Short mmCIF file of C-alpha atoms (C1' of nucleotides) in Angstrom, two decimals:
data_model
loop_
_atom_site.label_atom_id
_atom_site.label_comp_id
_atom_site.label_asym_id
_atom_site.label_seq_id
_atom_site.Cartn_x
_atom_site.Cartn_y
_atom_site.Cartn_z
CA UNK A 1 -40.00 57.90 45.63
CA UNK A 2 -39.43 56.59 49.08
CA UNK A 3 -37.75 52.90 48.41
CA UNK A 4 -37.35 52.05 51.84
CA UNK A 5 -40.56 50.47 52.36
CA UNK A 6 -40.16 48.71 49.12
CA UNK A 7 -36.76 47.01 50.09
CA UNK A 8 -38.70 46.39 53.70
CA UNK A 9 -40.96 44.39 51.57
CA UNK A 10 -38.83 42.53 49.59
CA UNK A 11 -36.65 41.68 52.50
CA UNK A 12 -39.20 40.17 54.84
CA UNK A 13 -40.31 38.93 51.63
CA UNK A 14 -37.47 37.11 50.96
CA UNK A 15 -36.88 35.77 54.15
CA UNK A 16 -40.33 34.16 55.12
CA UNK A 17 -40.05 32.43 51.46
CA UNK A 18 -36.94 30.87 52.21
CA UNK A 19 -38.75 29.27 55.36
CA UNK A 20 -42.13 28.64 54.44
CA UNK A 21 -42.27 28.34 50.96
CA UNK A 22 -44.87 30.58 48.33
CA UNK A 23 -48.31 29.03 49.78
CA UNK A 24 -47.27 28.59 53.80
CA UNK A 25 -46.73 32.59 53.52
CA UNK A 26 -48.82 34.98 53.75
CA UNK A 27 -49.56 38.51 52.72
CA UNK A 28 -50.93 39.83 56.43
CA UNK A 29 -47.62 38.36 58.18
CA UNK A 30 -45.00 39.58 55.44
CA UNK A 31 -46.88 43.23 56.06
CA UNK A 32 -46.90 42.52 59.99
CA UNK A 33 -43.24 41.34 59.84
CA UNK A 34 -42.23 44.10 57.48
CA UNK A 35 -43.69 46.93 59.04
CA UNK A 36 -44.72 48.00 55.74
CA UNK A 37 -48.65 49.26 55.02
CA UNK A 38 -50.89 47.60 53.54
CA UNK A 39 -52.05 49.98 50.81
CA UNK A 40 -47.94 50.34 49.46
CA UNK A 41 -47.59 46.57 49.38
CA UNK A 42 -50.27 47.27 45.85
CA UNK A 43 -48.73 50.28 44.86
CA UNK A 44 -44.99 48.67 44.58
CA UNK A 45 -46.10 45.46 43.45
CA UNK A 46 -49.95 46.57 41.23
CA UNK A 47 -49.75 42.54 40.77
CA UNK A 48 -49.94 41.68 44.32
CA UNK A 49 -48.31 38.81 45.66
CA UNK A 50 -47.09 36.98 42.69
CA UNK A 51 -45.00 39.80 41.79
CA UNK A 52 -43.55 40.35 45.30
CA UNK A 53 -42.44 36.89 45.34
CA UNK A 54 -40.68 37.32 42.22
CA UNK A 55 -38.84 40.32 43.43
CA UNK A 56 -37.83 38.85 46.33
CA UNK A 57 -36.74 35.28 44.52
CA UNK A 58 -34.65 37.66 42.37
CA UNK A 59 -33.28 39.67 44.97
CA UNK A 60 -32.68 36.17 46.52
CA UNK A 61 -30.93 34.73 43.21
CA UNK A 62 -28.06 37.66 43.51
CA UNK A 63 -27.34 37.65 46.27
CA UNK A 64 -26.35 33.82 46.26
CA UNK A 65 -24.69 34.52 43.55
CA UNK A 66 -22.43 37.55 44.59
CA UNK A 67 -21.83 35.95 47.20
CA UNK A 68 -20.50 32.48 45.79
CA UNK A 69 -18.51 34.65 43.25
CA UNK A 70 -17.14 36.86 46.36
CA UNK A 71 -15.82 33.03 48.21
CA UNK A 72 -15.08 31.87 44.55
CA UNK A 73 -12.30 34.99 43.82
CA UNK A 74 -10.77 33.99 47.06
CA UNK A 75 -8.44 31.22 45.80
CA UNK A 76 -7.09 30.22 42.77
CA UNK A 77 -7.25 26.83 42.76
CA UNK A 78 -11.47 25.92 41.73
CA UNK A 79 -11.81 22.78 44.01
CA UNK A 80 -10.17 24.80 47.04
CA UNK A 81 -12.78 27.45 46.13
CA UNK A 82 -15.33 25.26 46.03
CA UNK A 83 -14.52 23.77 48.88
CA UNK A 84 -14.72 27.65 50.81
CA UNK A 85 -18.41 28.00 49.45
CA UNK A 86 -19.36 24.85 51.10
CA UNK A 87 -17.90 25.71 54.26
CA UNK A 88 -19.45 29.30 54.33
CA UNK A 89 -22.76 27.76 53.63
CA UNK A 90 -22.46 25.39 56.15
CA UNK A 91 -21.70 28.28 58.54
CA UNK A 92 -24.83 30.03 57.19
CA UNK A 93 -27.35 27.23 57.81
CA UNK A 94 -25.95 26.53 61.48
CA UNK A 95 -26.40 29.81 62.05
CA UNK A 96 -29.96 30.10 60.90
CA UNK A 97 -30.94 27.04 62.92
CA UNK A 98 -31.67 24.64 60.52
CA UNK A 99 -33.86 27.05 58.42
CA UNK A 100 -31.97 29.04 56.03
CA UNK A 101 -29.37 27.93 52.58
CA UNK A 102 -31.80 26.89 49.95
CA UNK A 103 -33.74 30.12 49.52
CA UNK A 104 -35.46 29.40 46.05
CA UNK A 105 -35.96 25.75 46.60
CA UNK A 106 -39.18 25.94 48.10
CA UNK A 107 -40.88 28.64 45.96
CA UNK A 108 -39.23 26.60 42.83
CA UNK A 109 -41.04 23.41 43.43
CA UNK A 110 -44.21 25.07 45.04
CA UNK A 111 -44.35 27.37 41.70
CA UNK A 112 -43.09 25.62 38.97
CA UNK A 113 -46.24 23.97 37.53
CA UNK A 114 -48.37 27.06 38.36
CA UNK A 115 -46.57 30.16 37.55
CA UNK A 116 -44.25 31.04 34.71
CA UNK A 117 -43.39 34.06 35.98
CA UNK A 118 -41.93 32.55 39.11
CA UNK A 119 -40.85 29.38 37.51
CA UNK A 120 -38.77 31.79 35.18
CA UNK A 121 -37.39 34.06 37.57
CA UNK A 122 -35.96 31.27 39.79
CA UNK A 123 -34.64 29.72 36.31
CA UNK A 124 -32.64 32.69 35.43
CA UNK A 125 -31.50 32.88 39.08
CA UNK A 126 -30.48 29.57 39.06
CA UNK A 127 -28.80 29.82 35.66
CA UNK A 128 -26.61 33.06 37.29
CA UNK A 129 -25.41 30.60 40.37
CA UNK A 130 -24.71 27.85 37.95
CA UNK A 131 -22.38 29.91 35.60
CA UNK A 132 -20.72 31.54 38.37
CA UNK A 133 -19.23 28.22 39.49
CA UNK A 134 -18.65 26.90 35.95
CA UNK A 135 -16.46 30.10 35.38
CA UNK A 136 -14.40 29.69 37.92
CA UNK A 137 -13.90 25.83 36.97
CA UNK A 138 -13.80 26.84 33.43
CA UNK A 139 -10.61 29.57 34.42
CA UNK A 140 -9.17 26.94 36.43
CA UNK A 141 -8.53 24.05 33.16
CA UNK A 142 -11.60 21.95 33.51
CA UNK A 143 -12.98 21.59 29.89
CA UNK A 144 -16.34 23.61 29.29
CA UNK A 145 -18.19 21.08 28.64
CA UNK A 146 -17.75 19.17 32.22
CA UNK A 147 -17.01 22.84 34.05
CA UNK A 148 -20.78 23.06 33.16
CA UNK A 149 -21.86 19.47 34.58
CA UNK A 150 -20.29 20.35 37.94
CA UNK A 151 -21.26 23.36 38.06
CA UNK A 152 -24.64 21.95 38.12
CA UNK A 153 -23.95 19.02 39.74
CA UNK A 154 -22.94 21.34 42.87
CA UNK A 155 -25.63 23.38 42.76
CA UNK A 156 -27.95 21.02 42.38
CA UNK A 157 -26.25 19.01 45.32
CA UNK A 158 -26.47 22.23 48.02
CA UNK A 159 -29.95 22.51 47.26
CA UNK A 160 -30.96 18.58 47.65
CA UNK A 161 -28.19 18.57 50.63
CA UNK A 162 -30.26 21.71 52.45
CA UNK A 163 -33.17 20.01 52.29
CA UNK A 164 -31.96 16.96 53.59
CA UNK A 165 -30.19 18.53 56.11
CA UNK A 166 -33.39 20.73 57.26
CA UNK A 167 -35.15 17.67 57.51
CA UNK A 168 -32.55 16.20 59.61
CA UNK A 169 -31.98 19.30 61.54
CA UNK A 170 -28.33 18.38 61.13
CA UNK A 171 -25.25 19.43 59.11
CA UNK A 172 -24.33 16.20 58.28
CA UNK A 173 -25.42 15.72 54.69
CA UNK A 174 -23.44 19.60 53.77
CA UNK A 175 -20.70 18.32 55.52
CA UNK A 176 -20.93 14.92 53.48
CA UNK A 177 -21.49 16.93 50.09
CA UNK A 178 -18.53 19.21 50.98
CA UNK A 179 -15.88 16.07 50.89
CA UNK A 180 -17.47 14.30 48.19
CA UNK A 181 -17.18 17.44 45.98
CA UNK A 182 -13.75 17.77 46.98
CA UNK A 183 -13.08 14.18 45.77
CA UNK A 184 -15.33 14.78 42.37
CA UNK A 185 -13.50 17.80 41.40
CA UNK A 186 -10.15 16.16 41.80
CA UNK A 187 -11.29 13.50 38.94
CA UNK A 188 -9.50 14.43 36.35
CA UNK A 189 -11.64 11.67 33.88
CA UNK A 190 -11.20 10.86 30.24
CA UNK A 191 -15.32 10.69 29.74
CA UNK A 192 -16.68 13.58 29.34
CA UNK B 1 -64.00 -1.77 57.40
CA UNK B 2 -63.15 -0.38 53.42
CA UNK B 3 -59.62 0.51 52.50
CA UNK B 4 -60.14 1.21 49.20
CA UNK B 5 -61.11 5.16 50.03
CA UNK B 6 -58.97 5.51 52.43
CA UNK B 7 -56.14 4.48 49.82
CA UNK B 8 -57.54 6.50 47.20
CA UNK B 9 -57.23 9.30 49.69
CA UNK B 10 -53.43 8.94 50.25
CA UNK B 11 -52.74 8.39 46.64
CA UNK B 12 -54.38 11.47 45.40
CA UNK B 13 -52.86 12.98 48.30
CA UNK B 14 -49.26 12.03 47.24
CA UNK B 15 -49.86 12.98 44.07
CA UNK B 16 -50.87 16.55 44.56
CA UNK B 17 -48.33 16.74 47.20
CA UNK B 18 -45.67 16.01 45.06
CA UNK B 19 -46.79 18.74 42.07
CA UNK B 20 -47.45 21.49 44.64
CA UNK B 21 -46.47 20.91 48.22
CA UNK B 22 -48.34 21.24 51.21
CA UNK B 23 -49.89 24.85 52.10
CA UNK B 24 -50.49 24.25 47.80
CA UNK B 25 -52.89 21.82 48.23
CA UNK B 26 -56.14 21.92 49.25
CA UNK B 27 -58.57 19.09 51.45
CA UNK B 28 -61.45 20.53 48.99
CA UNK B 29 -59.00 19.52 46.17
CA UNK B 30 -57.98 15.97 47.64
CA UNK B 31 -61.56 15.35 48.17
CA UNK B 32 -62.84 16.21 44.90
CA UNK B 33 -59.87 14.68 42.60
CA UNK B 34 -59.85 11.45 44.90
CA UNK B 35 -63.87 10.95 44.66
CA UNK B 36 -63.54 10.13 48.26
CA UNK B 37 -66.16 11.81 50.80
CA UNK B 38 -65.66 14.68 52.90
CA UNK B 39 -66.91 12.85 56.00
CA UNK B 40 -64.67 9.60 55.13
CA UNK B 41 -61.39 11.79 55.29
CA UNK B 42 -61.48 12.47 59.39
CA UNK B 43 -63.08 9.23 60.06
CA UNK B 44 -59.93 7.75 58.47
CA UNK B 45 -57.67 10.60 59.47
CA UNK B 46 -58.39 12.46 62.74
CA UNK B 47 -55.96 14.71 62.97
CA UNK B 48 -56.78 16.33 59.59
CA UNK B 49 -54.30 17.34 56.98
CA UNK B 50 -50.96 16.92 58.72
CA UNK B 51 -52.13 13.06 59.23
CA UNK B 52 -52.97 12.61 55.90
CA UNK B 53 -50.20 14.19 54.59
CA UNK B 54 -47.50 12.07 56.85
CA UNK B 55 -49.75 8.89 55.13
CA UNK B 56 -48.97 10.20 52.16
CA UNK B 57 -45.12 11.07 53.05
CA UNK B 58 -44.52 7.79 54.50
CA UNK B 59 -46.49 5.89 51.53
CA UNK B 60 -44.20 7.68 48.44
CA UNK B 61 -40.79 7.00 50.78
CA UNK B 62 -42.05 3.36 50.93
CA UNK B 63 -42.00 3.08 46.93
CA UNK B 64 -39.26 5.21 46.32
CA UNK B 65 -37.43 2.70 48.47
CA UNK B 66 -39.13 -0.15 46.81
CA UNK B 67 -38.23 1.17 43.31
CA UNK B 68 -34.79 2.08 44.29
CA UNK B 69 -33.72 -1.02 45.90
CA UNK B 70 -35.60 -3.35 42.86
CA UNK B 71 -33.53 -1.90 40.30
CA UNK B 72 -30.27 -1.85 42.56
CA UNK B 73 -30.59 -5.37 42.30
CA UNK B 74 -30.55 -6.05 38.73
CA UNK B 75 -26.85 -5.45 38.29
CA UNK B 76 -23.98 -6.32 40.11
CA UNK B 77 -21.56 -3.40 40.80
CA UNK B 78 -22.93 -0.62 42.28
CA UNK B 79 -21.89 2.39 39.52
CA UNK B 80 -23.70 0.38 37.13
CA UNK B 81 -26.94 -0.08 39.15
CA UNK B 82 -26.59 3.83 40.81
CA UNK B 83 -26.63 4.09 37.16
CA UNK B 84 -29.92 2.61 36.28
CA UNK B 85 -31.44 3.88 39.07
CA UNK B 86 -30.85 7.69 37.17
CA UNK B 87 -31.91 6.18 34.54
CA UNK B 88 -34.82 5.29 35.85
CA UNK B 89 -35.78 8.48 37.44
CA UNK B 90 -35.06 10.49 34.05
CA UNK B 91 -37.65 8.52 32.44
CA UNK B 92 -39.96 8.74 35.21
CA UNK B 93 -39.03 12.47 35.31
CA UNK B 94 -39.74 13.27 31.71
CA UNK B 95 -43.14 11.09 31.58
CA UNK B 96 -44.40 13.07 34.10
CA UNK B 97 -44.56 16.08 32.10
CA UNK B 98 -41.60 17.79 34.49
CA UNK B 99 -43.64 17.77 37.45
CA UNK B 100 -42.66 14.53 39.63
CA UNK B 101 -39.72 12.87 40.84
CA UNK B 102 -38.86 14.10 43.98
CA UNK B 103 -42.23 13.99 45.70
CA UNK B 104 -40.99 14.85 49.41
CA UNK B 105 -39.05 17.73 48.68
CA UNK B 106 -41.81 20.48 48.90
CA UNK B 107 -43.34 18.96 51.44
CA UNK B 108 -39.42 18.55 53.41
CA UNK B 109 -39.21 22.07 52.99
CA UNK B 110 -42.15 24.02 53.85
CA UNK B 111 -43.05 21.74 57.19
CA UNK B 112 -39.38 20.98 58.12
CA UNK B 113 -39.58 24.09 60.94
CA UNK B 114 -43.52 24.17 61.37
CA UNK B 115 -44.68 20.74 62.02
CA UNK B 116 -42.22 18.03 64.33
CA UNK B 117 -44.95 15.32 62.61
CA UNK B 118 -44.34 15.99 59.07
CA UNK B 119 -40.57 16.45 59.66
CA UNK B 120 -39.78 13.38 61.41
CA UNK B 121 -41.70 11.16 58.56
CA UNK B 122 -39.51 13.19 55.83
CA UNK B 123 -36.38 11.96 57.56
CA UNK B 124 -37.12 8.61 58.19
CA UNK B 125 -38.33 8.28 54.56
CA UNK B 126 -34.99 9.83 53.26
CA UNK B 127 -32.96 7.74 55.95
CA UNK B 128 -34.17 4.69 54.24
CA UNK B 129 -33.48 5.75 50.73
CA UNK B 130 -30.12 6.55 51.96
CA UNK B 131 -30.00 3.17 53.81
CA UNK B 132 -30.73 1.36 50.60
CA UNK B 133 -28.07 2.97 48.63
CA UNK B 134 -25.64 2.84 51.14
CA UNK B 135 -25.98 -0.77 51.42
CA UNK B 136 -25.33 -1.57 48.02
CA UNK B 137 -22.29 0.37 47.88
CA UNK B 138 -21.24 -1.47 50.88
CA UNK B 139 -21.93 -4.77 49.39
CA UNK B 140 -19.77 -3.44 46.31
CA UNK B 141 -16.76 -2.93 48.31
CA UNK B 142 -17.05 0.98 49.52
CA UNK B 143 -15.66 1.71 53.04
CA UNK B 144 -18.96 1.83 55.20
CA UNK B 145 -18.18 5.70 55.92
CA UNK B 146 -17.70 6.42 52.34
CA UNK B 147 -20.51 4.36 51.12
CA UNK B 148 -22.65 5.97 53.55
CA UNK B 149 -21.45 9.52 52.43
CA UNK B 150 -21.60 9.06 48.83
CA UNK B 151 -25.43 7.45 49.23
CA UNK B 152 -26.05 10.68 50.97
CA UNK B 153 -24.65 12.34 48.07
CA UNK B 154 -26.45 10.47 45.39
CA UNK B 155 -30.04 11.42 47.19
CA UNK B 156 -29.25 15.06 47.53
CA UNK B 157 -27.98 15.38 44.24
CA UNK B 158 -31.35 13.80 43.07
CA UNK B 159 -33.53 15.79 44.85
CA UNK B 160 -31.37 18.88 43.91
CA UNK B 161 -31.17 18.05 39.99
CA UNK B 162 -35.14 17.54 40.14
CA UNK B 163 -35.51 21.20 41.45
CA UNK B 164 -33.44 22.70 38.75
CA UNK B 165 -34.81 20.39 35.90
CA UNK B 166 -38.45 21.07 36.95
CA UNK B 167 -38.00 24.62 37.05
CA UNK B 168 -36.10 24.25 33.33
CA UNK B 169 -38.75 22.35 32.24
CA UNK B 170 -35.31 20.56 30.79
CA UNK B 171 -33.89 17.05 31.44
CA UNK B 172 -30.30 17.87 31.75
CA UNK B 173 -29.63 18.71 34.91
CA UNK B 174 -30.22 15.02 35.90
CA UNK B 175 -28.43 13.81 33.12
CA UNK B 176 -25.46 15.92 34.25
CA UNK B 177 -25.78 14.27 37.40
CA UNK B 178 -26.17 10.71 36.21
CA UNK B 179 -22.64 11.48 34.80
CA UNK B 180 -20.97 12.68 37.26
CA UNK B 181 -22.45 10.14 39.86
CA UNK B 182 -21.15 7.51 37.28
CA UNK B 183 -17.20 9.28 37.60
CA UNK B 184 -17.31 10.00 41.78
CA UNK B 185 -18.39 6.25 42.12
CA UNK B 186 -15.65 5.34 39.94
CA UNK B 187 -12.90 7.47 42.43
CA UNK B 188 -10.94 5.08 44.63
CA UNK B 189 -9.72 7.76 46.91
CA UNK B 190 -7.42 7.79 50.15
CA UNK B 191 -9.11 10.36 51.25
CA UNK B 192 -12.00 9.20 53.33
"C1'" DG C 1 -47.72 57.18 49.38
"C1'" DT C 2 -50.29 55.61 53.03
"C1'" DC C 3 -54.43 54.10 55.61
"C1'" DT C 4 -58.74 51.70 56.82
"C1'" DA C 5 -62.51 49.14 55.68
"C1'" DT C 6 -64.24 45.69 53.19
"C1'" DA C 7 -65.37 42.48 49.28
"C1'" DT C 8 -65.11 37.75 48.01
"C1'" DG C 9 -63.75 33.38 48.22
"C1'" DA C 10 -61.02 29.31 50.00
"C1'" DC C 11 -59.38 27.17 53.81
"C1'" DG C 12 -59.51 23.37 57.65
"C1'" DA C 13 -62.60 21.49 60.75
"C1'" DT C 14 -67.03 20.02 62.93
"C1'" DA C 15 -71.95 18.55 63.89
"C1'" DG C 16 -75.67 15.76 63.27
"C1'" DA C 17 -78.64 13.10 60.11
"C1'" DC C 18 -78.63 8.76 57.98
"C1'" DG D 1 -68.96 4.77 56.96
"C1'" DT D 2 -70.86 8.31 54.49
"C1'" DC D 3 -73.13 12.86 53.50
"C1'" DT D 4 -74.44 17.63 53.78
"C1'" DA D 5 -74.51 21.95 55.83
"C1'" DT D 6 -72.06 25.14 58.14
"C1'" DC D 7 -68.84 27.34 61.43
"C1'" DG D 8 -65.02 30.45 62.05
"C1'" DT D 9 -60.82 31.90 60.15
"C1'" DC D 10 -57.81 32.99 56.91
"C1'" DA D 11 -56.46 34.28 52.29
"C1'" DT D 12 -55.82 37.88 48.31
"C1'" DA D 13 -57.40 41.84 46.49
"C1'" DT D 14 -59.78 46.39 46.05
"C1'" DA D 15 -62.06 51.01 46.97
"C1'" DG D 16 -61.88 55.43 48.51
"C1'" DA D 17 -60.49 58.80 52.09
"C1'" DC D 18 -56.53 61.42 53.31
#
DNA sequence: GTCTATATGACGATAGAC
DNA sequence: GTCTATCGTCATATAGAC
């Protein structure tokens, strides 16, 4: 079984999602892009486009997450670490011109009131990124319960910063999120 | 000339637009669920979709703004009223069946590198959302750079949390942001 | 596993009557 | 201002040869 044309799929896949959302992409111009033929696009994926997405939104969910685990492992101290995921991120979007960093956002919102399959997998892939960072916070002596609201809170905060920062074709509001989550995580705060 | 189908246009437009972006949503769609005639749509709209859309775009920034700034008003210092503004959107969220509150985030997305039109109304509509909280936090006695980063903050964080509670089908992730919004507004920092 | 050809329907947009 | 009919293009999906 020849998985290279596969894994072409999935890649261009992948990438034209993160750009143009589920509906603004199409099945001719991922097969154009990709190289791939037509008639394998079926045979990998029997349920057509649906299931390619969710392949790709999966393949999309780790590697965000092996990668914020790979900055995370970096340094010990979690708001220092944090702070180094921000930073590469921020060097990821500049360098896709304003296109790139939120790669599930799109195909979430798009999805989520029309497909449980994808609403599902970008769930779980979601779930993965937000218990990476709550480990490391957890590890570093924030107590569960509020290593799990950050966690969230940051991951929730890169997404709505991307998009802000798409729309602005700017790096501003990452930048802005990077300092304020800098300043949140050094709240050490009775309520919890 | 009639404005009443015109505005039932744009308000089934903003609708739909919100639950399933833009390539999601159909003319045939807007048409049908708005009752308003096929012809009536380009006499109103020329350019099509992408007009309509921006209508729509510019129409939901309006009352987000509108409904942001209302309830910013009721109370005094600004991590109370940031705090009833969450409050508001979780109960907005959650009536909605887990399908609304951040109604230009698909659209943000998916046009943000495909159509200069649809962008540029996205950012002005977030730039006064921003605006509004930024001047209440200014009013409450934030530095203008740090009330300006943390409004910045508080919108990405919004549209962020509605992306992972809509695809959880689950509340919490804005409710762990309401609390954390409520301890970052409460850091007096040096750091600025 | 891959290829081409094609089925079937939805899309955005337009023309011309009224 | 509204309506219907329709154009041309695109979409996803499938069938059958190789």
């Amino acid at each position: 079984m020849d998985n290279t044309t596969r894994q072409q799929l999935v890649e261009t896949t992948s990438r034209l999602l993160e750009a143009q959302g589920y509906h603004g992409t199409g099945l001719n111009q991922i097969i154009r892009e990709s190289g791939a033929p037509r008639g394998s696009l079926y045979y990998y994926f029997p349920d057509g486009k649906e299931e390619l997405a969710a392949a790709a939104v999966a393949e999309q969910g780790e590697r965000m997450r092996d990668f914020t685990v790979a900055v995370l492992s970096q340094v010990a101290d979690p708001a220092e670490a944090v702070d180094r995921v921000m930073a590469g991120m921020i060097e990821h979007f500049s360098a896709s011109h304003f296109c790139g960093g939120a790669p599930l956002a799109a195909v979430a919102l798009e999805t989520a009131a029309r497909s449980a399959r994808l609403r599902t997998t970008c769930a779980a892939a979601y779930n993965e990124l937000i218990a990476a960072f709550a480990a490391k916070l957890t590890a570093g002596g924030y107590p569960e319960i509020r290593a799990a609201r950050l966690a969230t809170v940051i991951v929730a905060g890169i997404e709505g910063a991307v998009i802000l920062s798409r729309t602005q074709q700017s790096v501003e509001p990452l930048t802005r999120l990077r300092e304020e989550l800098h300043i949140l995580l050094g709240c050490k705060v009775e309520r919890m």
